mmCIF file with all atom_site columns, C-alpha atoms and ligand atoms in Angstrom:
data_model
loop_
_atom_site.group_PDB
_atom_site.id
_atom_site.type_symbol
_atom_site.label_atom_id
_atom_site.label_alt_id
_atom_site.label_comp_id
_atom_site.label_asym_id
_atom_site.label_entity_id
_atom_site.label_seq_id
_atom_site.pdbx_PDB_ins_code
_atom_site.Cartn_x
_atom_site.Cartn_y
_atom_site.Cartn_z
_atom_site.occupancy
_atom_site.B_iso_or_equiv
_atom_site.pdbx_formal_charge
_atom_site.auth_seq_id
_atom_site.auth_comp_id
_atom_site.auth_asym_id
_atom_site.auth_atom_id
_atom_site.pdbx_PDB_model_num
ATOM   1   C CA  . MET A 1 1   ? 46.437 -10.690 5.414   1.00 93.00 ? 1   MET A CA  1
ATOM   2   C CA  . TYR A 1 2   ? 48.816 -9.410  8.068   1.00 97.00 ? 2   TYR A CA  1
ATOM   3   C CA  . ARG A 1 3   ? 47.227 -6.329  9.616   1.00 97.00 ? 3   ARG A CA  1
ATOM   4   C CA  . GLU A 1 4   ? 49.207 -7.191  12.741  1.00 98.00 ? 4   GLU A CA  1
ATOM   5   C CA  . GLY A 1 5   ? 52.975 -6.938  12.348  1.00 98.00 ? 5   GLY A CA  1
ATOM   6   C CA  . PRO A 1 6   ? 55.879 -8.082  14.464  1.00 98.00 ? 6   PRO A CA  1
ATOM   7   C CA  . GLN A 1 7   ? 56.284 -7.596  18.208  1.00 98.00 ? 7   GLN A CA  1
ATOM   8   C CA  . THR A 1 8   ? 59.580 -6.463  19.712  1.00 98.00 ? 8   THR A CA  1
ATOM   9   C CA  . PRO A 1 9   ? 60.534 -5.924  23.366  1.00 98.00 ? 9   PRO A CA  1
ATOM   10  C CA  . ARG A 1 10  ? 59.366 -2.285  23.203  1.00 98.00 ? 10  ARG A CA  1
ATOM   11  C CA  . LEU A 1 11  ? 57.078 -2.104  20.172  1.00 98.00 ? 11  LEU A CA  1
ATOM   12  C CA  . THR A 1 12  ? 54.006 -3.594  18.540  1.00 98.00 ? 12  THR A CA  1
ATOM   13  C CA  . HIS A 1 13  ? 53.033 -3.138  14.912  1.00 98.00 ? 13  HIS A CA  1
ATOM   14  C CA  . ARG A 1 14  ? 49.486 -2.979  13.528  1.00 98.00 ? 14  ARG A CA  1
ATOM   15  C CA  . ALA A 1 15  ? 47.623 -1.369  10.632  1.00 98.00 ? 15  ALA A CA  1
ATOM   16  C CA  . PHE A 1 16  ? 46.668 2.299   11.070  1.00 98.00 ? 16  PHE A CA  1
ATOM   17  C CA  . ASP A 1 17  ? 43.025 3.083   11.726  1.00 97.00 ? 17  ASP A CA  1
ATOM   18  C CA  . LEU A 1 18  ? 41.079 6.338   11.732  1.00 98.00 ? 18  LEU A CA  1
ATOM   19  C CA  . GLY A 1 19  ? 41.763 6.824   15.430  1.00 97.00 ? 19  GLY A CA  1
ATOM   20  C CA  . ASP A 1 20  ? 45.410 7.345   14.482  1.00 98.00 ? 20  ASP A CA  1
ATOM   21  C CA  . ALA A 1 21  ? 44.664 10.266  12.117  1.00 98.00 ? 21  ALA A CA  1
ATOM   22  C CA  . GLU A 1 22  ? 46.047 12.895  14.521  1.00 98.00 ? 22  GLU A CA  1
ATOM   23  C CA  . ALA A 1 23  ? 49.309 10.989  15.103  1.00 98.00 ? 23  ALA A CA  1
ATOM   24  C CA  . PHE A 1 24  ? 49.608 10.240  11.376  1.00 98.00 ? 24  PHE A CA  1
ATOM   25  C CA  . PHE A 1 25  ? 49.078 13.912  10.571  1.00 98.00 ? 25  PHE A CA  1
ATOM   26  C CA  . ARG A 1 26  ? 51.662 15.121  13.107  1.00 98.00 ? 26  ARG A CA  1
ATOM   27  C CA  . LEU A 1 27  ? 54.233 12.667  11.746  1.00 98.00 ? 27  LEU A CA  1
ATOM   28  C CA  . ASN A 1 28  ? 53.697 13.427  8.067   1.00 98.00 ? 28  ASN A CA  1
ATOM   29  C CA  . SER A 1 29  ? 53.367 17.206  8.383   1.00 98.00 ? 29  SER A CA  1
ATOM   30  C CA  . ASP A 1 30  ? 56.676 17.707  10.214  1.00 98.00 ? 30  ASP A CA  1
ATOM   31  C CA  . PRO A 1 31  ? 59.301 19.126  7.811   1.00 98.00 ? 31  PRO A CA  1
ATOM   32  C CA  . GLU A 1 32  ? 62.129 17.622  9.869   1.00 98.00 ? 32  GLU A CA  1
ATOM   33  C CA  . VAL A 1 33  ? 60.594 14.149  9.545   1.00 98.00 ? 33  VAL A CA  1
ATOM   34  C CA  . MET A 1 34  ? 59.776 14.508  5.845   1.00 98.00 ? 34  MET A CA  1
ATOM   35  C CA  . LYS A 1 35  ? 63.106 16.067  4.801   1.00 97.00 ? 35  LYS A CA  1
ATOM   36  C CA  . PHE A 1 36  ? 64.607 12.878  3.321   1.00 97.00 ? 36  PHE A CA  1
ATOM   37  C CA  . THR A 1 37  ? 61.443 11.043  2.286   1.00 96.00 ? 37  THR A CA  1
ATOM   38  C CA  . GLY A 1 38  ? 60.809 12.648  -1.107  1.00 92.00 ? 38  GLY A CA  1
ATOM   39  C CA  . GLU A 1 39  ? 57.116 12.925  -0.185  1.00 94.00 ? 39  GLU A CA  1
ATOM   40  C CA  . PRO A 1 40  ? 54.971 16.054  0.153   1.00 96.00 ? 40  PRO A CA  1
ATOM   41  C CA  . LEU A 1 41  ? 53.944 17.151  3.653   1.00 98.00 ? 41  LEU A CA  1
ATOM   42  C CA  . LEU A 1 42  ? 50.361 16.512  4.713   1.00 98.00 ? 42  LEU A CA  1
ATOM   43  C CA  . SER A 1 43  ? 48.574 19.807  5.182   1.00 97.00 ? 43  SER A CA  1
ATOM   44  C CA  . SER A 1 44  ? 45.424 18.828  7.100   1.00 98.00 ? 44  SER A CA  1
ATOM   45  C CA  . LEU A 1 45  ? 43.970 16.260  9.453   1.00 98.00 ? 45  LEU A CA  1
ATOM   46  C CA  . LYS A 1 46  ? 41.416 15.480  6.732   1.00 98.00 ? 46  LYS A CA  1
ATOM   47  C CA  . GLN A 1 47  ? 44.229 14.533  4.345   1.00 98.00 ? 47  GLN A CA  1
ATOM   48  C CA  . ALA A 1 48  ? 45.690 12.231  7.004   1.00 98.00 ? 48  ALA A CA  1
ATOM   49  C CA  . ALA A 1 49  ? 42.328 10.516  7.531   1.00 98.00 ? 49  ALA A CA  1
ATOM   50  C CA  . GLU A 1 50  ? 41.928 10.086  3.767   1.00 98.00 ? 50  GLU A CA  1
ATOM   51  C CA  . ALA A 1 51  ? 45.417 8.608   3.455   1.00 98.00 ? 51  ALA A CA  1
ATOM   52  C CA  . ILE A 1 52  ? 44.585 6.042   6.161   1.00 98.00 ? 52  ILE A CA  1
ATOM   53  C CA  . GLU A 1 53  ? 41.184 5.221   4.605   1.00 98.00 ? 53  GLU A CA  1
ATOM   54  C CA  . CYS A 1 54  ? 42.592 4.876   1.096   1.00 98.00 ? 54  CYS A CA  1
ATOM   55  C CA  . TYR A 1 55  ? 45.520 2.659   2.095   1.00 98.00 ? 55  TYR A CA  1
ATOM   56  C CA  . THR A 1 56  ? 44.910 -0.668  0.343   1.00 97.00 ? 56  THR A CA  1
ATOM   57  C CA  . ASP A 1 57  ? 48.287 -2.430  0.578   1.00 98.00 ? 57  ASP A CA  1
ATOM   58  C CA  . PHE A 1 58  ? 47.067 -4.954  3.180   1.00 98.00 ? 58  PHE A CA  1
ATOM   59  C CA  . GLU A 1 59  ? 44.103 -5.973  1.001   1.00 97.00 ? 59  GLU A CA  1
ATOM   60  C CA  . ARG A 1 60  ? 46.177 -5.998  -2.207  1.00 97.00 ? 60  ARG A CA  1
ATOM   61  C CA  . TYR A 1 61  ? 49.455 -7.546  -1.079  1.00 97.00 ? 61  TYR A CA  1
ATOM   62  C CA  . GLY A 1 62  ? 48.768 -8.960  2.394   1.00 97.00 ? 62  GLY A CA  1
ATOM   63  C CA  . PHE A 1 63  ? 51.238 -6.661  4.150   1.00 98.00 ? 63  PHE A CA  1
ATOM   64  C CA  . GLY A 1 64  ? 52.144 -2.979  4.328   1.00 98.00 ? 64  GLY A CA  1
ATOM   65  C CA  . ARG A 1 65  ? 53.459 -0.196  6.526   1.00 98.00 ? 65  ARG A CA  1
ATOM   66  C CA  . TRP A 1 66  ? 52.350 -0.694  10.127  1.00 98.00 ? 66  TRP A CA  1
ATOM   67  C CA  . ALA A 1 67  ? 51.791 1.835   12.876  1.00 98.00 ? 67  ALA A CA  1
ATOM   68  C CA  . CYS A 1 68  ? 54.675 1.504   15.289  1.00 98.00 ? 68  CYS A CA  1
ATOM   69  C CA  . VAL A 1 69  ? 53.228 1.533   18.817  1.00 98.00 ? 69  VAL A CA  1
ATOM   70  C CA  . GLN A 1 70  ? 55.324 1.952   21.963  1.00 98.00 ? 70  GLN A CA  1
ATOM   71  C CA  . LYS A 1 71  ? 54.177 -0.776  24.357  1.00 98.00 ? 71  LYS A CA  1
ATOM   72  C CA  . GLN A 1 72  ? 54.970 1.222   27.479  1.00 97.00 ? 72  GLN A CA  1
ATOM   73  C CA  . SER A 1 73  ? 52.787 4.225   26.563  1.00 98.00 ? 73  SER A CA  1
ATOM   74  C CA  . GLY A 1 74  ? 50.442 2.812   23.927  1.00 98.00 ? 74  GLY A CA  1
ATOM   75  C CA  . LYS A 1 75  ? 51.458 5.772   21.735  1.00 97.00 ? 75  LYS A CA  1
ATOM   76  C CA  . VAL A 1 76  ? 51.849 5.610   17.963  1.00 98.00 ? 76  VAL A CA  1
ATOM   77  C CA  . ILE A 1 77  ? 55.470 6.746   17.571  1.00 98.00 ? 77  ILE A CA  1
ATOM   78  C CA  . GLY A 1 78  ? 55.605 6.429   13.780  1.00 98.00 ? 78  GLY A CA  1
ATOM   79  C CA  . PHE A 1 79  ? 55.457 3.685   11.198  1.00 98.00 ? 79  PHE A CA  1
ATOM   80  C CA  . CYS A 1 80  ? 57.600 0.846   10.025  1.00 98.00 ? 80  CYS A CA  1
ATOM   81  C CA  . GLY A 1 81  ? 56.880 -1.912  7.574   1.00 98.00 ? 81  GLY A CA  1
ATOM   82  C CA  . LEU A 1 82  ? 57.088 -3.531  4.204   1.00 98.00 ? 82  LEU A CA  1
ATOM   83  C CA  . LYS A 1 83  ? 55.840 -2.147  0.916   1.00 98.00 ? 83  LYS A CA  1
ATOM   84  C CA  . TYR A 1 84  ? 55.509 -3.957  -2.384  1.00 98.00 ? 84  TYR A CA  1
ATOM   85  C CA  . LEU A 1 85  ? 56.813 -1.749  -5.199  1.00 98.00 ? 85  LEU A CA  1
ATOM   86  C CA  . PRO A 1 86  ? 55.094 -2.965  -8.406  1.00 97.00 ? 86  PRO A CA  1
ATOM   87  C CA  . ASP A 1 87  ? 57.405 -0.912  -10.647 1.00 96.00 ? 87  ASP A CA  1
ATOM   88  C CA  . LEU A 1 88  ? 60.497 -2.702  -9.282  1.00 97.00 ? 88  LEU A CA  1
ATOM   89  C CA  . HIS A 1 89  ? 58.876 -6.030  -8.312  1.00 97.00 ? 89  HIS A CA  1
ATOM   90  C CA  . GLU A 1 90  ? 60.624 -5.627  -4.987  1.00 98.00 ? 90  GLU A CA  1
ATOM   91  C CA  . VAL A 1 91  ? 59.581 -5.309  -1.349  1.00 98.00 ? 91  VAL A CA  1
ATOM   92  C CA  . ASP A 1 92  ? 60.944 -2.265  0.429   1.00 98.00 ? 92  ASP A CA  1
ATOM   93  C CA  . VAL A 1 93  ? 61.374 -1.768  4.175   1.00 98.00 ? 93  VAL A CA  1
ATOM   94  C CA  . GLY A 1 94  ? 60.629 1.759   5.400   1.00 98.00 ? 94  GLY A CA  1
ATOM   95  C CA  . TYR A 1 95  ? 60.224 3.637   8.667   1.00 98.00 ? 95  TYR A CA  1
ATOM   96  C CA  . ARG A 1 96  ? 59.431 7.106   9.942   1.00 98.00 ? 96  ARG A CA  1
ATOM   97  C CA  . LEU A 1 97  ? 59.352 8.133   13.609  1.00 98.00 ? 97  LEU A CA  1
ATOM   98  C CA  . LYS A 1 98  ? 58.339 11.255  15.523  1.00 98.00 ? 98  LYS A CA  1
ATOM   99  C CA  . PRO A 1 99  ? 61.502 13.225  16.425  1.00 98.00 ? 99  PRO A CA  1
ATOM   100 C CA  . GLU A 1 100 ? 60.988 12.858  20.197  1.00 97.00 ? 100 GLU A CA  1
ATOM   101 C CA  . PHE A 1 101 ? 61.595 9.113   19.700  1.00 98.00 ? 101 PHE A CA  1
ATOM   102 C CA  . TRP A 1 102 ? 64.767 9.393   17.597  1.00 98.00 ? 102 TRP A CA  1
ATOM   103 C CA  . GLY A 1 103 ? 68.149 8.221   18.834  1.00 97.00 ? 103 GLY A CA  1
ATOM   104 C CA  . ARG A 1 104 ? 66.792 5.528   21.193  1.00 97.00 ? 104 ARG A CA  1
ATOM   105 C CA  . GLY A 1 105 ? 67.195 2.555   18.897  1.00 98.00 ? 105 GLY A CA  1
ATOM   106 C CA  . PHE A 1 106 ? 63.475 2.295   18.091  1.00 98.00 ? 106 PHE A CA  1
ATOM   107 C CA  . ALA A 1 107 ? 63.939 2.442   14.307  1.00 98.00 ? 107 ALA A CA  1
ATOM   108 C CA  . THR A 1 108 ? 66.594 -0.257  14.362  1.00 98.00 ? 108 THR A CA  1
ATOM   109 C CA  . GLU A 1 109 ? 64.423 -2.455  16.600  1.00 98.00 ? 109 GLU A CA  1
ATOM   110 C CA  . ALA A 1 110 ? 61.385 -1.980  14.343  1.00 98.00 ? 110 ALA A CA  1
ATOM   111 C CA  . CYS A 1 111 ? 63.283 -2.384  11.059  1.00 98.00 ? 111 CYS A CA  1
ATOM   112 C CA  . ALA A 1 112 ? 65.053 -5.561  12.191  1.00 98.00 ? 112 ALA A CA  1
ATOM   113 C CA  . ALA A 1 113 ? 61.701 -7.053  13.255  1.00 98.00 ? 113 ALA A CA  1
ATOM   114 C CA  . CYS A 1 114 ? 60.054 -6.164  9.928   1.00 98.00 ? 114 CYS A CA  1
ATOM   115 C CA  . LEU A 1 115 ? 62.927 -7.728  7.970   1.00 98.00 ? 115 LEU A CA  1
ATOM   116 C CA  . ASP A 1 116 ? 62.617 -10.868 10.065  1.00 98.00 ? 116 ASP A CA  1
ATOM   117 C CA  . PHE A 1 117 ? 58.835 -10.900 9.480   1.00 98.00 ? 117 PHE A CA  1
ATOM   118 C CA  . GLY A 1 118 ? 59.394 -10.563 5.725   1.00 98.00 ? 118 GLY A CA  1
ATOM   119 C CA  . PHE A 1 119 ? 61.822 -13.464 5.633   1.00 98.00 ? 119 PHE A CA  1
ATOM   120 C CA  . ARG A 1 120 ? 60.263 -15.883 8.152   1.00 97.00 ? 120 ARG A CA  1
ATOM   121 C CA  . ILE A 1 121 ? 56.522 -15.240 7.750   1.00 97.00 ? 121 ILE A CA  1
ATOM   122 C CA  . LEU A 1 122 ? 56.246 -13.921 4.190   1.00 97.00 ? 122 LEU A CA  1
ATOM   123 C CA  . GLN A 1 123 ? 59.140 -16.047 2.899   1.00 97.00 ? 123 GLN A CA  1
ATOM   124 C CA  . LEU A 1 124 ? 60.472 -13.190 0.772   1.00 98.00 ? 124 LEU A CA  1
ATOM   125 C CA  . ASN A 1 125 ? 63.738 -13.835 -1.056  1.00 98.00 ? 125 ASN A CA  1
ATOM   126 C CA  . GLN A 1 126 ? 65.068 -10.332 -0.526  1.00 98.00 ? 126 GLN A CA  1
ATOM   127 C CA  . ILE A 1 127 ? 64.069 -6.955  0.870   1.00 98.00 ? 127 ILE A CA  1
ATOM   128 C CA  . ILE A 1 128 ? 65.441 -3.623  -0.265  1.00 98.00 ? 128 ILE A CA  1
ATOM   129 C CA  . ALA A 1 129 ? 65.660 -0.142  1.265   1.00 98.00 ? 129 ALA A CA  1
ATOM   130 C CA  . MET A 1 130 ? 66.211 3.122   -0.575  1.00 98.00 ? 130 MET A CA  1
ATOM   131 C CA  . VAL A 1 131 ? 67.797 5.919   1.398   1.00 98.00 ? 131 VAL A CA  1
ATOM   132 C CA  . MET A 1 132 ? 68.896 9.398   0.389   1.00 98.00 ? 132 MET A CA  1
ATOM   133 C CA  . PRO A 1 133 ? 72.699 9.654   0.712   1.00 98.00 ? 133 PRO A CA  1
ATOM   134 C CA  . ALA A 1 134 ? 72.432 12.545  3.211   1.00 98.00 ? 134 ALA A CA  1
ATOM   135 C CA  . ASN A 1 135 ? 70.115 10.632  5.556   1.00 98.00 ? 135 ASN A CA  1
ATOM   136 C CA  . ALA A 1 136 ? 72.847 9.484   7.958   1.00 98.00 ? 136 ALA A CA  1
ATOM   137 C CA  . SER A 1 137 ? 70.578 8.151   10.705  1.00 98.00 ? 137 SER A CA  1
ATOM   138 C CA  . SER A 1 138 ? 68.588 6.028   8.251   1.00 98.00 ? 138 SER A CA  1
ATOM   139 C CA  . ILE A 1 139 ? 71.806 4.664   6.738   1.00 98.00 ? 139 ILE A CA  1
ATOM   140 C CA  . GLY A 1 140 ? 72.799 3.789   10.325  1.00 98.00 ? 140 GLY A CA  1
ATOM   141 C CA  . VAL A 1 141 ? 69.522 1.868   10.744  1.00 98.00 ? 141 VAL A CA  1
ATOM   142 C CA  . VAL A 1 142 ? 69.793 -0.250  7.581   1.00 98.00 ? 142 VAL A CA  1
ATOM   143 C CA  . ARG A 1 143 ? 73.468 -1.020  8.202   1.00 98.00 ? 143 ARG A CA  1
ATOM   144 C CA  . LYS A 1 144 ? 72.771 -2.114  11.778  1.00 98.00 ? 144 LYS A CA  1
ATOM   145 C CA  . CYS A 1 145 ? 70.030 -4.370  10.390  1.00 98.00 ? 145 CYS A CA  1
ATOM   146 C CA  . GLY A 1 146 ? 72.571 -6.100  8.161   1.00 98.00 ? 146 GLY A CA  1
ATOM   147 C CA  . MET A 1 147 ? 71.558 -4.559  4.846   1.00 98.00 ? 147 MET A CA  1
ATOM   148 C CA  . ARG A 1 148 ? 74.307 -4.117  2.283   1.00 98.00 ? 148 ARG A CA  1
ATOM   149 C CA  . CYS A 1 149 ? 74.663 -1.119  -0.044  1.00 98.00 ? 149 CYS A CA  1
ATOM   150 C CA  . GLU A 1 150 ? 74.498 -1.944  -3.755  1.00 97.00 ? 150 GLU A CA  1
ATOM   151 C CA  . GLY A 1 151 ? 75.239 1.620   -4.860  1.00 98.00 ? 151 GLY A CA  1
ATOM   152 C CA  . GLU A 1 152 ? 73.354 4.685   -5.992  1.00 98.00 ? 152 GLU A CA  1
ATOM   153 C CA  . VAL A 1 153 ? 70.283 4.442   -8.216  1.00 97.00 ? 153 VAL A CA  1
ATOM   154 C CA  . PHE A 1 154 ? 67.568 6.863   -9.296  1.00 97.00 ? 154 PHE A CA  1
ATOM   155 C CA  . TYR A 1 155 ? 64.126 6.191   -7.901  1.00 96.00 ? 155 TYR A CA  1
ATOM   156 C CA  . GLU A 1 156 ? 61.229 8.435   -8.920  1.00 92.00 ? 156 GLU A CA  1
ATOM   157 C CA  . GLY A 1 157 ? 63.831 10.908  -10.192 1.00 92.00 ? 157 GLY A CA  1
ATOM   158 C CA  . ILE A 1 158 ? 65.720 11.074  -6.887  1.00 93.00 ? 158 ILE A CA  1
ATOM   159 C CA  . PRO A 1 159 ? 69.263 9.701   -6.330  1.00 96.00 ? 159 PRO A CA  1
ATOM   160 C CA  . VAL A 1 160 ? 69.130 7.128   -3.510  1.00 98.00 ? 160 VAL A CA  1
ATOM   161 C CA  . LEU A 1 161 ? 71.378 4.457   -2.063  1.00 98.00 ? 161 LEU A CA  1
ATOM   162 C CA  . ARG A 1 162 ? 69.933 1.017   -2.636  1.00 98.00 ? 162 ARG A CA  1
ATOM   163 C CA  . PHE A 1 163 ? 70.386 -1.417  0.260   1.00 98.00 ? 163 PHE A CA  1
ATOM   164 C CA  . VAL A 1 164 ? 69.490 -5.100  0.131   1.00 98.00 ? 164 VAL A CA  1
ATOM   165 C CA  . LYS A 1 165 ? 69.238 -8.048  2.478   1.00 98.00 ? 165 LYS A CA  1
ATOM   166 C CA  . THR A 1 166 ? 68.638 -11.572 1.222   1.00 97.00 ? 166 THR A CA  1
ATOM   167 C CA  . ASN A 1 167 ? 66.790 -14.355 3.013   1.00 95.00 ? 167 ASN A CA  1
ATOM   168 C CA  . ALA A 1 168 ? 69.485 -16.500 4.595   1.00 88.00 ? 168 ALA A CA  1
ATOM   169 C CA  . SER A 1 169 ? 67.142 -19.509 4.727   1.00 78.00 ? 169 SER A CA  1
ATOM   170 C CA  . VAL A 1 170 ? 66.515 -19.540 0.961   1.00 69.00 ? 170 VAL A CA  1
ATOM   171 C CA  . SER A 1 171 ? 68.554 -22.372 -0.501  1.00 54.00 ? 171 SER A CA  1
ATOM   172 C CA  . GLY A 1 172 ? 71.734 -21.162 -2.162  1.00 51.00 ? 172 GLY A CA  1
ATOM   173 C CA  . SER A 1 173 ? 71.489 -17.554 -1.020  1.00 48.00 ? 173 SER A CA  1
ATOM   174 C CA  . VAL A 1 174 ? 74.304 -16.231 1.075   1.00 48.00 ? 174 VAL A CA  1
ATOM   175 C CA  . ASP A 1 175 ? 73.965 -13.025 3.023   1.00 48.00 ? 175 ASP A CA  1
ATOM   176 C CA  . PRO A 1 176 ? 77.441 -11.511 3.059   1.00 44.00 ? 176 PRO A CA  1
ATOM   177 C CA  . VAL A 1 177 ? 76.750 -9.190  6.004   1.00 42.00 ? 177 VAL A CA  1
HETATM 178 C C1  . LIG B 2 .   ? 65.576 7.475   10.226  1.00 57.48 ? 1   LIG B C1  1
HETATM 179 C C2  . LIG B 2 .   ? 64.961 7.400   11.628  1.00 57.48 ? 1   LIG B C2  1
HETATM 180 C C3  . LIG B 2 .   ? 63.755 6.491   11.595  1.00 57.48 ? 1   LIG B C3  1
HETATM 181 C C4  . LIG B 2 .   ? 66.031 6.881   12.599  1.00 57.48 ? 1   LIG B C4  1
HETATM 182 O O1  . LIG B 2 .   ? 65.423 6.702   13.851  1.00 57.48 ? 1   LIG B O1  1
HETATM 183 P P1  . LIG B 2 .   ? 66.252 6.468   15.201  1.00 57.48 ? 1   LIG B P1  1
HETATM 184 O O2  . LIG B 2 .   ? 65.281 5.956   16.195  1.00 57.48 ? 1   LIG B O2  1
HETATM 185 O O3  . LIG B 2 .   ? 66.991 7.692   15.556  1.00 57.48 ? 1   LIG B O3  1
HETATM 186 O O4  . LIG B 2 .   ? 67.258 5.343   14.781  1.00 57.48 ? 1   LIG B O4  1
HETATM 187 P P2  . LIG B 2 .   ? 68.058 4.418   15.771  1.00 57.48 ? 1   LIG B P2  1
HETATM 188 O O5  . LIG B 2 .   ? 68.207 5.129   17.093  1.00 57.48 ? 1   LIG B O5  1
HETATM 189 O O6  . LIG B 2 .   ? 67.427 3.067   15.792  1.00 57.48 ? 1   LIG B O6  1
HETATM 190 O O7  . LIG B 2 .   ? 69.452 4.236   15.050  1.00 57.48 ? 1   LIG B O7  1
HETATM 191 C C5  . LIG B 2 .   ? 70.051 5.230   14.326  1.00 57.48 ? 1   LIG B C5  1
HETATM 192 C C6  . LIG B 2 .   ? 71.508 4.869   14.225  1.00 57.48 ? 1   LIG B C6  1
HETATM 193 O O8  . LIG B 2 .   ? 72.093 5.792   13.338  1.00 57.48 ? 1   LIG B O8  1
HETATM 194 C C7  . LIG B 2 .   ? 73.088 6.518   14.049  1.00 57.48 ? 1   LIG B C7  1
HETATM 195 N N1  . LIG B 2 .   ? 73.026 7.909   13.645  1.00 57.48 ? 1   LIG B N1  1
HETATM 196 C C8  . LIG B 2 .   ? 72.074 8.797   13.968  1.00 57.48 ? 1   LIG B C8  1
HETATM 197 N N2  . LIG B 2 .   ? 72.390 9.998   13.417  1.00 57.48 ? 1   LIG B N2  1
HETATM 198 C C9  . LIG B 2 .   ? 73.560 9.810   12.759  1.00 57.48 ? 1   LIG B C9  1
HETATM 199 C C10 . LIG B 2 .   ? 74.403 10.660  12.024  1.00 57.48 ? 1   LIG B C10 1
HETATM 200 N N3  . LIG B 2 .   ? 74.079 11.947  11.833  1.00 57.48 ? 1   LIG B N3  1
HETATM 201 N N4  . LIG B 2 .   ? 75.513 10.142  11.478  1.00 57.48 ? 1   LIG B N4  1
HETATM 202 C C11 . LIG B 2 .   ? 75.835 8.846   11.630  1.00 57.48 ? 1   LIG B C11 1
HETATM 203 N N5  . LIG B 2 .   ? 75.069 7.992   12.337  1.00 57.48 ? 1   LIG B N5  1
HETATM 204 C C12 . LIG B 2 .   ? 73.945 8.474   12.890  1.00 57.48 ? 1   LIG B C12 1
HETATM 205 C C13 . LIG B 2 .   ? 72.713 6.426   15.501  1.00 57.48 ? 1   LIG B C13 1
HETATM 206 O O9  . LIG B 2 .   ? 73.864 6.663   16.285  1.00 57.48 ? 1   LIG B O9  1
HETATM 207 C C14 . LIG B 2 .   ? 72.203 5.039   15.581  1.00 57.48 ? 1   LIG B C14 1
HETATM 208 O O10 . LIG B 2 .   ? 73.264 4.115   15.686  1.00 57.48 ? 1   LIG B O10 1
HETATM 209 P P3  . LIG B 2 .   ? 73.797 3.637   17.162  1.00 57.48 ? 1   LIG B P3  1
HETATM 210 O O11 . LIG B 2 .   ? 72.638 2.997   17.847  1.00 57.48 ? 1   LIG B O11 1
HETATM 211 O O12 . LIG B 2 .   ? 74.869 2.671   16.796  1.00 57.48 ? 1   LIG B O12 1
HETATM 212 O O13 . LIG B 2 .   ? 74.254 4.849   17.848  1.00 57.48 ? 1   LIG B O13 1
HETATM 213 C C15 . LIG B 2 .   ? 64.474 8.773   12.101  1.00 57.48 ? 1   LIG B C15 1
HETATM 214 O O14 . LIG B 2 .   ? 65.554 9.647   12.085  1.00 57.48 ? 1   LIG B O14 1
HETATM 215 C C16 . LIG B 2 .   ? 63.349 9.315   11.243  1.00 57.48 ? 1   LIG B C16 1
HETATM 216 O O15 . LIG B 2 .   ? 62.183 9.008   11.462  1.00 57.48 ? 1   LIG B O15 1
HETATM 217 N N6  . LIG B 2 .   ? 63.692 10.188  10.279  1.00 57.48 ? 1   LIG B N6  1
HETATM 218 C C17 . LIG B 2 .   ? 62.708 10.815  9.425   1.00 57.48 ? 1   LIG B C17 1
HETATM 219 C C18 . LIG B 2 .   ? 62.081 9.860   8.425   1.00 57.48 ? 1   LIG B C18 1
HETATM 220 C C19 . LIG B 2 .   ? 63.109 9.183   7.556   1.00 57.48 ? 1   LIG B C19 1
HETATM 221 O O16 . LIG B 2 .   ? 64.045 9.819   7.071   1.00 57.48 ? 1   LIG B O16 1
HETATM 222 N N7  . LIG B 2 .   ? 62.892 7.893   7.323   1.00 57.48 ? 1   LIG B N7  1
HETATM 223 C C20 . LIG B 2 .   ? 63.784 7.078   6.534   1.00 57.48 ? 1   LIG B C20 1
HETATM 224 C C21 . LIG B 2 .   ? 63.617 7.294   5.099   1.00 57.48 ? 1   LIG B C21 1
HETATM 225 S S1  . LIG B 2 .   ? 64.766 6.248   4.182   1.00 57.48 ? 1   LIG B S1  1
#
């Protein structure tokens, strides 16, 4: 089970714990952050603590969304990580950062490291990302990480762009990006 995620020059990744409830609440209750996620805003610190306590992806699948921690400050700046989607039988890369950390390349650094972790450590064949068409900065992140757009699909009733990256080391697979 990988409760510790990848390291990058500026970031570490680890599972959330209850001590992160305040940071998790601030992130997931900010309308600007949640605008393109399709998820409801958290409305209390208690809800944030419950979400952390009830998160079972690491136990069930061995990996999940990690807290994204800035090495320099030790602060949780958001999350990034991999999520198994049972309905699609796919693994999805996702990220969400506090606005004061946007535009500094953190999401690209974190996303690239999580993709690499998925391919090298977890030996996944491919990883997808689903991004709302209006979410320009997130589209910038997946493109810079070498993900290719396969077109628009509906996911949970919402139109999203589906991006994919395949594992270059899997025999016979060719990543065109
Ligand atoms: C998506 C998100 C994580 C991006 O974080 P970030 O730290 O700003 O991303 P980065 O700085 O690593 O890279 C963003 C890239 O997109 C580009 N970009 C940003 N806004 C853009 C815009 N409006 N139009 C086009 N490109 C844009 C940036 O210029 C950057 O590319 P560059 O380094 O070549 O300049 C952040 O905006 C966020 O947390 N949003 C809310 C949650 C969310 O929507 N998550 C994704 C759900 S799919």
